[in-house]
């Protein structure tokens, strides 16, 4: 979710732009569900593809720029920009995790990908879980980072911050990425739709998470947007869940654009852990 806008203010996190290795990247657009969706393909054309779903208010680069080179070193990585984000234009409908999931599934079909591993961060993590719920055959393994399934799991003061949020509070690194890439930038509407999705969120029932039978790796910082208790509770609901907690705040362990320390090697460690998790199935 990109809580990131206002979590950075709450935690006083300095913002920075992560470097991105853009060599040998294939880019394109696909018409899916009324969207002209932007996507990138990184890495060699081998193995089970990995689909990346960025955080709310973000782009491929601002969420995954620090880990993409490692993740794509030995496999094909498909990174997309969801409705109204980055290079993908908006449609006249609210943002929703359900629609994101359907759009991602349609994009995979357009690219002739029958099944993929899926990794999502923040809003993208919730969309990734919804993808596994609504299109289970499309998902082999699932990595969800900095997510929640009930609003009461949010850290204190977060909902109040969402209610006061506006485009003026958007961190410059995210605002610049959005306005530079967007074919029709409208920051006021963009932020209103981001906050609308979060504030109108209806709690998911535990049975919805229990229905995700694929192996799931849950990642979070120990000072993230959801409480530690909520994150552990979520992990325990997945029949085949694993949990990794990192020091730091929302996305620090990924080297996301709000990282505390852009020079940290935490993203490399996170990428190695994700790769090990994804490769485990093939090894059995």
PDB file of C-alpha atoms in Angstrom:
ATOM      1  CA  UNK A   1       0.000   0.000   0.000  1.00  0.00           C
ATOM      2  CA  UNK A   2       1.831   3.038  -0.047  1.00  0.00           C
ATOM      3  CA  UNK A   3       1.388   4.073   3.229  1.00  0.00           C
ATOM      4  CA  UNK A   4       4.920   5.098   2.152  1.00  0.00           C
ATOM      5  CA  UNK A   5       3.827   8.668   1.466  1.00  0.00           C
ATOM      6  CA  UNK A   6       2.833   9.299   5.030  1.00  0.00           C
ATOM      7  CA  UNK A   7       4.852   6.675   6.846  1.00  0.00           C
ATOM      8  CA  UNK A   8       7.962   8.547   5.737  1.00  0.00           C
ATOM      9  CA  UNK A   9       6.627  11.614   7.492  1.00  0.00           C
ATOM     10  CA  UNK A  10       5.637   9.636  10.582  1.00  0.00           C
ATOM     11  CA  UNK A  11       9.052   8.011  10.909  1.00  0.00           C
ATOM     12  CA  UNK A  12      11.061  10.947   9.538  1.00  0.00           C
ATOM     13  CA  UNK A  13      12.676   8.780   6.876  1.00  0.00           C
ATOM     14  CA  UNK A  14      14.921  10.541   4.367  1.00  0.00           C
ATOM     15  CA  UNK A  15      14.050   9.782   0.760  1.00  0.00           C
ATOM     16  CA  UNK A  16      16.416   8.688  -1.978  1.00  0.00           C
ATOM     17  CA  UNK A  17      16.254   7.360  -5.495  1.00  0.00           C
ATOM     18  CA  UNK A  18      17.477   3.806  -5.938  1.00  0.00           C
ATOM     19  CA  UNK A  19      19.750   3.060  -8.841  1.00  0.00           C
ATOM     20  CA  UNK A  20      18.345   0.797 -11.519  1.00  0.00           C
ATOM     21  CA  UNK A  21      20.203  -1.396 -13.961  1.00  0.00           C
ATOM     22  CA  UNK A  22      18.340  -0.855 -17.205  1.00  0.00           C
ATOM     23  CA  UNK A  23      20.599  -2.967 -19.445  1.00  0.00           C
ATOM     24  CA  UNK A  24      18.915  -5.561 -21.663  1.00  0.00           C
ATOM     25  CA  UNK A  25      15.424  -4.580 -20.516  1.00  0.00           C
ATOM     26  CA  UNK A  26      12.509  -5.175 -22.877  1.00  0.00           C
ATOM     27  CA  UNK A  27       9.618  -2.757 -22.468  1.00  0.00           C
ATOM     28  CA  UNK A  28       6.142  -2.730 -23.924  1.00  0.00           C
ATOM     29  CA  UNK A  29       2.447  -2.097 -23.515  1.00  0.00           C
ATOM     30  CA  UNK A  30      -0.443  -4.549 -23.527  1.00  0.00           C
ATOM     31  CA  UNK A  31      -4.169  -3.860 -23.742  1.00  0.00           C
ATOM     32  CA  UNK A  32      -5.779  -5.456 -20.694  1.00  0.00           C
ATOM     33  CA  UNK A  33      -9.252  -4.767 -19.319  1.00  0.00           C
ATOM     34  CA  UNK A  34      -9.411  -1.305 -20.836  1.00  0.00           C
ATOM     35  CA  UNK A  35      -5.889  -0.352 -19.801  1.00  0.00           C
ATOM     36  CA  UNK A  36      -2.800   0.191 -21.914  1.00  0.00           C
ATOM     37  CA  UNK A  37      -0.582  -1.472 -19.321  1.00  0.00           C
ATOM     38  CA  UNK A  38       3.150  -0.847 -19.259  1.00  0.00           C
ATOM     39  CA  UNK A  39       5.500  -3.738 -18.525  1.00  0.00           C
ATOM     40  CA  UNK A  40       9.189  -4.543 -18.464  1.00  0.00           C
ATOM     41  CA  UNK A  41      10.903  -7.891 -18.971  1.00  0.00           C
ATOM     42  CA  UNK A  42      14.290  -8.371 -17.314  1.00  0.00           C
ATOM     43  CA  UNK A  43      16.699 -11.303 -17.303  1.00  0.00           C
ATOM     44  CA  UNK A  44      17.161 -14.469 -19.345  1.00  0.00           C
ATOM     45  CA  UNK A  45      14.210 -16.307 -20.840  1.00  0.00           C
ATOM     46  CA  UNK A  46      14.422 -19.331 -18.593  1.00  0.00           C
ATOM     47  CA  UNK A  47      12.816 -20.777 -15.506  1.00  0.00           C
ATOM     48  CA  UNK A  48       9.462 -19.866 -14.003  1.00  0.00           C
ATOM     49  CA  UNK A  49       8.888 -16.146 -14.582  1.00  0.00           C
ATOM     50  CA  UNK A  50       8.671 -13.838 -11.587  1.00  0.00           C
ATOM     51  CA  UNK A  51       5.933 -11.192 -11.690  1.00  0.00           C
ATOM     52  CA  UNK A  52       6.605  -8.019  -9.683  1.00  0.00           C
ATOM     53  CA  UNK A  53       3.802  -5.796  -8.355  1.00  0.00           C
ATOM     54  CA  UNK A  54       5.034  -2.426  -7.072  1.00  0.00           C
ATOM     55  CA  UNK A  55       3.741  -0.467  -4.100  1.00  0.00           C
ATOM     56  CA  UNK A  56       0.868   2.007  -4.216  1.00  0.00           C
ATOM     57  CA  UNK A  57       1.898   5.435  -5.481  1.00  0.00           C
ATOM     58  CA  UNK A  58       5.123   3.994  -6.831  1.00  0.00           C
ATOM     59  CA  UNK A  59       6.697   2.666 -10.027  1.00  0.00           C
ATOM     60  CA  UNK A  60       8.740  -0.370 -10.932  1.00  0.00           C
ATOM     61  CA  UNK A  61      11.954   1.529 -10.288  1.00  0.00           C
ATOM     62  CA  UNK A  62      11.073   3.198  -7.002  1.00  0.00           C
ATOM     63  CA  UNK A  63       9.924  -0.086  -5.460  1.00  0.00           C
ATOM     64  CA  UNK A  64      12.205  -2.700  -6.998  1.00  0.00           C
ATOM     65  CA  UNK A  65      15.157  -0.831  -8.512  1.00  0.00           C
ATOM     66  CA  UNK A  66      17.619  -2.033  -5.873  1.00  0.00           C
ATOM     67  CA  UNK A  67      16.675  -5.723  -6.090  1.00  0.00           C
ATOM     68  CA  UNK A  68      15.792  -6.138  -9.774  1.00  0.00           C
ATOM     69  CA  UNK A  69      19.324  -6.882 -10.993  1.00  0.00           C
ATOM     70  CA  UNK A  70      19.740  -9.738  -8.503  1.00  0.00           C
ATOM     71  CA  UNK A  71      16.230 -11.118  -8.987  1.00  0.00           C
ATOM     72  CA  UNK A  72      16.620 -11.152 -12.775  1.00  0.00           C
ATOM     73  CA  UNK A  73      20.160 -12.553 -12.891  1.00  0.00           C
ATOM     74  CA  UNK A  74      18.974 -16.123 -13.387  1.00  0.00           C
ATOM     75  CA  UNK A  75      15.319 -15.894 -14.406  1.00  0.00           C
ATOM     76  CA  UNK A  76      12.849 -13.878 -16.408  1.00  0.00           C
ATOM     77  CA  UNK A  77      11.267 -11.094 -14.376  1.00  0.00           C
ATOM     78  CA  UNK A  78       8.084  -9.402 -15.571  1.00  0.00           C
ATOM     79  CA  UNK A  79       7.507  -6.069 -13.843  1.00  0.00           C
ATOM     80  CA  UNK A  80       4.289  -4.165 -14.486  1.00  0.00           C
ATOM     81  CA  UNK A  81       2.902  -0.749 -13.625  1.00  0.00           C
ATOM     82  CA  UNK A  82      -0.664  -1.018 -12.398  1.00  0.00           C
ATOM     83  CA  UNK A  83      -3.693   1.161 -13.067  1.00  0.00           C
ATOM     84  CA  UNK A  84      -2.838   4.860 -12.892  1.00  0.00           C
ATOM     85  CA  UNK A  85       0.771   4.207 -11.868  1.00  0.00           C
ATOM     86  CA  UNK A  86       3.940   5.032 -13.730  1.00  0.00           C
ATOM     87  CA  UNK A  87       3.546   4.706 -17.505  1.00  0.00           C
ATOM     88  CA  UNK A  88       0.102   3.079 -17.252  1.00  0.00           C
ATOM     89  CA  UNK A  89      -2.771   5.518 -17.672  1.00  0.00           C
ATOM     90  CA  UNK A  90      -5.689   5.561 -15.257  1.00  0.00           C
ATOM     91  CA  UNK A  91      -9.234   4.413 -15.932  1.00  0.00           C
ATOM     92  CA  UNK A  92     -12.384   5.995 -14.553  1.00  0.00           C
ATOM     93  CA  UNK A  93     -12.780   3.446 -11.776  1.00  0.00           C
ATOM     94  CA  UNK A  94     -11.458   3.353  -8.203  1.00  0.00           C
ATOM     95  CA  UNK A  95      -8.232   1.558  -7.414  1.00  0.00           C
ATOM     96  CA  UNK A  96      -8.890  -1.897  -6.003  1.00  0.00           C
ATOM     97  CA  UNK A  97      -6.839  -4.955  -5.134  1.00  0.00           C
ATOM     98  CA  UNK A  98      -9.361  -7.108  -7.010  1.00  0.00           C
ATOM     99  CA  UNK A  99      -8.965  -5.109 -10.216  1.00  0.00           C
ATOM    100  CA  UNK A 100      -5.181  -5.126  -9.892  1.00  0.00           C
ATOM    101  CA  UNK A 101      -5.298  -8.912  -9.583  1.00  0.00           C
ATOM    102  CA  UNK A 102      -7.493  -9.288 -12.665  1.00  0.00           C
ATOM    103  CA  UNK A 103      -5.289  -6.894 -14.639  1.00  0.00           C
ATOM    104  CA  UNK A 104      -2.125  -8.775 -13.652  1.00  0.00           C
ATOM    105  CA  UNK A 105      -3.687 -12.112 -14.605  1.00  0.00           C
ATOM    106  CA  UNK A 106      -4.766 -10.701 -17.971  1.00  0.00           C
ATOM    107  CA  UNK A 107      -1.273  -9.347 -18.618  1.00  0.00           C
ATOM    108  CA  UNK A 108       0.243 -12.765 -17.947  1.00  0.00           C
ATOM    109  CA  UNK A 109      -2.200 -14.303 -20.399  1.00  0.00           C
ATOM    110  CA  UNK A 110      -1.343 -11.696 -23.025  1.00  0.00           C
ATOM    111  CA  UNK A 111       2.331 -12.613 -22.594  1.00  0.00           C
ATOM    112  CA  UNK A 112       1.485 -16.330 -22.878  1.00  0.00           C
ATOM    113  CA  UNK A 113       2.624 -17.019 -19.313  1.00  0.00           C
ATOM    114  CA  UNK A 114       0.556 -19.846 -17.885  1.00  0.00           C
ATOM    115  CA  UNK A 115       1.986 -19.643 -14.370  1.00  0.00           C
ATOM    116  CA  UNK A 116       4.412 -17.360 -12.550  1.00  0.00           C
ATOM    117  CA  UNK A 117       5.934 -16.742  -9.175  1.00  0.00           C
ATOM    118  CA  UNK A 118       4.585 -13.460  -7.825  1.00  0.00           C
ATOM    119  CA  UNK A 119       6.167 -10.870  -5.548  1.00  0.00           C
ATOM    120  CA  UNK A 120       4.314  -7.789  -4.369  1.00  0.00           C
ATOM    121  CA  UNK A 121       5.222  -4.947  -2.046  1.00  0.00           C
ATOM    122  CA  UNK A 122       2.798  -2.899   0.060  1.00  0.00           C
ATOM    123  CA  UNK A 123      -0.352  -2.254  -2.049  1.00  0.00           C
ATOM    124  CA  UNK A 124       1.211  -4.593  -4.590  1.00  0.00           C
ATOM    125  CA  UNK A 125       1.529  -7.264  -1.913  1.00  0.00           C
ATOM    126  CA  UNK A 126      -2.190  -7.103  -1.218  1.00  0.00           C
ATOM    127  CA  UNK A 127      -2.850  -7.241  -4.966  1.00  0.00           C
ATOM    128  CA  UNK A 128      -0.546 -10.272  -5.163  1.00  0.00           C
ATOM    129  CA  UNK A 129      -2.528 -12.065  -2.460  1.00  0.00           C
ATOM    130  CA  UNK A 130      -5.735 -11.238  -4.313  1.00  0.00           C
ATOM    131  CA  UNK A 131      -4.195 -12.620  -7.511  1.00  0.00           C
ATOM    132  CA  UNK A 132      -3.582 -15.927  -5.718  1.00  0.00           C
ATOM    133  CA  UNK A 133      -7.172 -15.888  -4.418  1.00  0.00           C
ATOM    134  CA  UNK A 134      -8.893 -15.013  -7.702  1.00  0.00           C
ATOM    135  CA  UNK A 135      -6.542 -16.712 -10.166  1.00  0.00           C
ATOM    136  CA  UNK A 136      -4.822 -19.490  -8.205  1.00  0.00           C
ATOM    137  CA  UNK A 137      -3.698 -21.339 -11.310  1.00  0.00           C
ATOM    138  CA  UNK A 138      -1.582 -18.366 -12.344  1.00  0.00           C
ATOM    139  CA  UNK A 139       0.514 -18.413  -9.166  1.00  0.00           C
ATOM    140  CA  UNK A 140       3.152 -20.980  -8.264  1.00  0.00           C
ATOM    141  CA  UNK A 141       4.869 -19.271  -5.317  1.00  0.00           C
ATOM    142  CA  UNK A 142       4.042 -16.014  -3.589  1.00  0.00           C
ATOM    143  CA  UNK A 143       6.180 -13.369  -1.849  1.00  0.00           C
ATOM    144  CA  UNK A 144       4.255 -10.633  -0.036  1.00  0.00           C
ATOM    145  CA  UNK A 145       6.090  -7.735   1.564  1.00  0.00           C
ATOM    146  CA  UNK A 146       4.730  -5.195   4.077  1.00  0.00           C
ATOM    147  CA  UNK A 147       1.081  -6.193   3.836  1.00  0.00           C
ATOM    148  CA  UNK A 148      -2.029  -6.460   6.030  1.00  0.00           C
ATOM    149  CA  UNK A 149      -5.428  -8.121   5.894  1.00  0.00           C
ATOM    150  CA  UNK A 150      -7.372  -6.221   8.573  1.00  0.00           C
ATOM    151  CA  UNK A 151      -7.318  -2.479   9.191  1.00  0.00           C
ATOM    152  CA  UNK A 152      -6.937  -2.984  12.921  1.00  0.00           C
ATOM    153  CA  UNK A 153      -3.500  -4.394  12.135  1.00  0.00           C
ATOM    154  CA  UNK A 154      -2.221  -0.957  11.063  1.00  0.00           C
ATOM    155  CA  UNK A 155       0.196   0.800  13.379  1.00  0.00           C
ATOM    156  CA  UNK A 156      -1.374   3.607  15.469  1.00  0.00           C
ATOM    157  CA  UNK A 157      -1.933   6.981  13.789  1.00  0.00           C
ATOM    158  CA  UNK A 158      -1.695   5.567  10.264  1.00  0.00           C
ATOM    159  CA  UNK A 159      -5.401   5.792   9.453  1.00  0.00           C
ATOM    160  CA  UNK A 160      -5.572   9.362  10.764  1.00  0.00           C
ATOM    161  CA  UNK A 161      -2.688  10.280   8.467  1.00  0.00           C
ATOM    162  CA  UNK A 162      -4.460   8.703   5.485  1.00  0.00           C
ATOM    163  CA  UNK A 163      -7.533  10.829   6.193  1.00  0.00           C
ATOM    164  CA  UNK A 164      -5.458  14.011   6.034  1.00  0.00           C
ATOM    165  CA  UNK A 165      -3.365  12.980   3.032  1.00  0.00           C
ATOM    166  CA  UNK A 166      -3.161  15.094  -0.117  1.00  0.00           C
ATOM    167  CA  UNK A 167      -0.870  15.525  -3.093  1.00  0.00           C
ATOM    168  CA  UNK A 168       1.146  18.214  -1.321  1.00  0.00           C
ATOM    169  CA  UNK A 169       2.385  15.602   1.132  1.00  0.00           C
ATOM    170  CA  UNK A 170       3.644  13.261  -1.560  1.00  0.00           C
ATOM    171  CA  UNK A 171       7.410  12.765  -1.163  1.00  0.00           C
ATOM    172  CA  UNK A 172       9.284  14.441  -4.048  1.00  0.00           C
ATOM    173  CA  UNK A 173      11.002  11.221  -5.165  1.00  0.00           C
ATOM    174  CA  UNK A 174       7.632   9.532  -5.692  1.00  0.00           C
ATOM    175  CA  UNK A 175       5.914  12.595  -7.098  1.00  0.00           C
ATOM    176  CA  UNK A 176       8.703  13.100  -9.628  1.00  0.00           C
ATOM    177  CA  UNK A 177       8.607   9.459 -10.707  1.00  0.00           C
ATOM    178  CA  UNK A 178       4.829   9.663 -11.125  1.00  0.00           C
ATOM    179  CA  UNK A 179       4.686  12.960 -13.015  1.00  0.00           C
ATOM    180  CA  UNK A 180       7.619  12.048 -15.242  1.00  0.00           C
ATOM    181  CA  UNK A 181       6.210   8.683 -16.326  1.00  0.00           C
ATOM    182  CA  UNK A 182       2.450   9.238 -16.289  1.00  0.00           C
ATOM    183  CA  UNK A 183       0.807   9.936 -19.655  1.00  0.00           C
ATOM    184  CA  UNK A 184      -1.820  12.070 -17.853  1.00  0.00           C
ATOM    185  CA  UNK A 185      -0.439  13.148 -14.471  1.00  0.00           C
ATOM    186  CA  UNK A 186      -3.058  14.313 -11.962  1.00  0.00           C
ATOM    187  CA  UNK A 187      -1.490  14.116  -8.485  1.00  0.00           C
ATOM    188  CA  UNK A 188      -4.615  15.248  -6.631  1.00  0.00           C
ATOM    189  CA  UNK A 189      -6.802  12.534  -8.112  1.00  0.00           C
ATOM    190  CA  UNK A 190      -3.997  10.012  -7.841  1.00  0.00           C
ATOM    191  CA  UNK A 191      -3.504  10.481  -4.096  1.00  0.00           C
ATOM    192  CA  UNK A 192      -7.258  10.656  -3.469  1.00  0.00           C
ATOM    193  CA  UNK A 193      -7.712   7.283  -5.174  1.00  0.00           C
ATOM    194  CA  UNK A 194      -4.791   5.753  -3.269  1.00  0.00           C
ATOM    195  CA  UNK A 195      -6.208   6.861   0.072  1.00  0.00           C
ATOM    196  CA  UNK A 196      -9.739   5.931  -0.976  1.00  0.00           C
ATOM    197  CA  UNK A 197      -8.704   2.334  -1.495  1.00  0.00           C
ATOM    198  CA  UNK A 198      -7.126   2.123   1.935  1.00  0.00           C
ATOM    199  CA  UNK A 199      -9.812   3.952   3.876  1.00  0.00           C
ATOM    200  CA  UNK A 200     -12.616   1.943   2.257  1.00  0.00           C
ATOM    201  CA  UNK A 201     -10.836  -1.379   2.720  1.00  0.00           C
ATOM    202  CA  UNK A 202     -13.095  -4.152   3.994  1.00  0.00           C
ATOM    203  CA  UNK A 203     -11.305  -6.619   6.245  1.00  0.00           C
ATOM    204  CA  UNK A 204     -10.480  -9.952   4.669  1.00  0.00           C
ATOM    205  CA  UNK A 205     -11.684 -13.049   6.456  1.00  0.00           C
ATOM    206  CA  UNK A 206      -9.070 -15.539   7.729  1.00  0.00           C
ATOM    207  CA  UNK A 207     -10.546 -18.176   5.425  1.00  0.00           C
ATOM    208  CA  UNK A 208      -9.446 -16.114   2.435  1.00  0.00           C
ATOM    209  CA  UNK A 209      -5.803 -16.418   3.442  1.00  0.00           C
ATOM    210  CA  UNK A 210      -6.163 -20.059   4.423  1.00  0.00           C
ATOM    211  CA  UNK A 211      -7.398 -20.727   0.888  1.00  0.00           C
ATOM    212  CA  UNK A 212      -4.004 -19.722  -0.543  1.00  0.00           C
ATOM    213  CA  UNK A 213      -2.343 -23.124  -0.727  1.00  0.00           C
ATOM    214  CA  UNK A 214       0.812 -22.059  -2.536  1.00  0.00           C
ATOM    215  CA  UNK A 215       4.035 -21.566  -0.560  1.00  0.00           C
ATOM    216  CA  UNK A 216       4.017 -17.970   0.736  1.00  0.00           C
ATOM    217  CA  UNK A 217       6.953 -15.950   2.019  1.00  0.00           C
ATOM    218  CA  UNK A 218       5.897 -12.978   4.170  1.00  0.00           C
ATOM    219  CA  UNK A 219       8.430 -10.141   4.491  1.00  0.00           C
ATOM    220  CA  UNK A 220       8.197  -7.125   6.797  1.00  0.00           C
ATOM    221  CA  UNK A 221      10.277  -4.588   8.647  1.00  0.00           C
ATOM    222  CA  UNK A 222      10.134  -4.539  12.427  1.00  0.00           C
ATOM    223  CA  UNK A 223       8.843  -0.953  12.199  1.00  0.00           C
ATOM    224  CA  UNK A 224       6.473  -1.412   9.287  1.00  0.00           C
ATOM    225  CA  UNK A 225       2.918  -0.273   8.536  1.00  0.00           C
ATOM    226  CA  UNK A 226       1.366  -3.312  10.205  1.00  0.00           C
ATOM    227  CA  UNK A 227       2.105  -4.287  13.767  1.00  0.00           C
ATOM    228  CA  UNK A 228       4.394  -7.213  14.388  1.00  0.00           C
ATOM    229  CA  UNK A 229       1.516  -9.110  15.991  1.00  0.00           C
ATOM    230  CA  UNK A 230      -0.619  -8.648  12.889  1.00  0.00           C
ATOM    231  CA  UNK A 231       2.182  -9.743  10.571  1.00  0.00           C
ATOM    232  CA  UNK A 232       2.773 -12.919  12.590  1.00  0.00           C
ATOM    233  CA  UNK A 233      -0.968 -13.581  12.659  1.00  0.00           C
ATOM    234  CA  UNK A 234      -1.095 -13.303   8.861  1.00  0.00           C
ATOM    235  CA  UNK A 235       1.850 -15.619   8.350  1.00  0.00           C
ATOM    236  CA  UNK A 236       0.226 -18.256  10.541  1.00  0.00           C
ATOM    237  CA  UNK A 237      -2.929 -18.252   8.414  1.00  0.00           C
ATOM    238  CA  UNK A 238      -1.130 -19.410   5.271  1.00  0.00           C
ATOM    239  CA  UNK A 239      -1.064 -23.229   5.124  1.00  0.00           C
ATOM    240  CA  UNK A 240       2.458 -23.132   3.634  1.00  0.00           C
ATOM    241  CA  UNK A 241       3.787 -19.882   5.022  1.00  0.00           C
ATOM    242  CA  UNK A 242       7.239 -18.646   5.905  1.00  0.00           C
ATOM    243  CA  UNK A 243       8.119 -15.401   7.670  1.00  0.00           C
ATOM    244  CA  UNK A 244      11.142 -13.087   7.586  1.00  0.00           C
ATOM    245  CA  UNK A 245      11.337  -9.930   9.702  1.00  0.00           C
ATOM    246  CA  UNK A 246      14.029  -7.364   8.922  1.00  0.00           C
ATOM    247  CA  UNK A 247      15.317  -4.421  10.937  1.00  0.00           C
ATOM    248  CA  UNK A 248      13.951  -1.143   9.682  1.00  0.00           C
ATOM    249  CA  UNK A 249      10.800   0.485   8.353  1.00  0.00           C
ATOM    250  CA  UNK A 250       8.524   0.180   5.337  1.00  0.00           C
ATOM    251  CA  UNK A 251      10.573  -1.142   2.431  1.00  0.00           C
ATOM    252  CA  UNK A 252      13.999  -0.530   3.965  1.00  0.00           C
ATOM    253  CA  UNK A 253      14.896  -4.172   3.422  1.00  0.00           C
ATOM    254  CA  UNK A 254      14.099  -3.815  -0.309  1.00  0.00           C
ATOM    255  CA  UNK A 255      16.016  -0.586  -0.802  1.00  0.00           C
ATOM    256  CA  UNK A 256      12.710   1.046  -1.727  1.00  0.00           C
ATOM    257  CA  UNK A 257      12.793   4.763  -2.501  1.00  0.00           C
ATOM    258  CA  UNK A 258      12.198   5.597   1.175  1.00  0.00           C
ATOM    259  CA  UNK A 259      15.151   3.526   2.341  1.00  0.00           C
ATOM    260  CA  UNK A 260      16.958   4.771   5.415  1.00  0.00           C
ATOM    261  CA  UNK A 261      20.329   3.934   3.865  1.00  0.00           C
ATOM    262  CA  UNK A 262      20.632   3.714   0.067  1.00  0.00           C
ATOM    263  CA  UNK A 263      24.139   2.278   0.440  1.00  0.00           C
ATOM    264  CA  UNK A 264      22.941  -0.589   2.648  1.00  0.00           C
ATOM    265  CA  UNK A 265      23.466  -4.171   1.524  1.00  0.00           C
ATOM    266  CA  UNK A 266      20.064  -5.121   2.978  1.00  0.00           C
ATOM    267  CA  UNK A 267      18.483  -5.282  -0.511  1.00  0.00           C
ATOM    268  CA  UNK A 268      21.094  -7.827  -1.606  1.00  0.00           C
ATOM    269  CA  UNK A 269      20.330  -9.997   1.424  1.00  0.00           C
ATOM    270  CA  UNK A 270      16.612  -9.712   0.788  1.00  0.00           C
ATOM    271  CA  UNK A 271      17.003 -10.630  -2.872  1.00  0.00           C
ATOM    272  CA  UNK A 272      19.103 -13.668  -1.929  1.00  0.00           C
ATOM    273  CA  UNK A 273      16.433 -14.823   0.511  1.00  0.00           C
ATOM    274  CA  UNK A 274      13.695 -14.412  -2.092  1.00  0.00           C
ATOM    275  CA  UNK A 275      15.694 -16.293  -4.719  1.00  0.00           C
ATOM    276  CA  UNK A 276      16.331 -19.147  -2.285  1.00  0.00           C
ATOM    277  CA  UNK A 277      12.616 -19.332  -1.524  1.00  0.00           C
ATOM    278  CA  UNK A 278      11.612 -19.318  -5.191  1.00  0.00           C
ATOM    279  CA  UNK A 279      14.209 -21.902  -6.173  1.00  0.00           C
ATOM    280  CA  UNK A 280      13.277 -24.308  -3.382  1.00  0.00           C
ATOM    281  CA  UNK A 281      10.381 -25.853  -5.300  1.00  0.00           C
ATOM    282  CA  UNK A 282      12.526 -26.637  -8.333  1.00  0.00           C
ATOM    283  CA  UNK A 283      15.095 -28.261  -6.062  1.00  0.00           C
ATOM    284  CA  UNK A 284      12.597 -30.751  -4.602  1.00  0.00           C
TER     285      UNK A 284
END
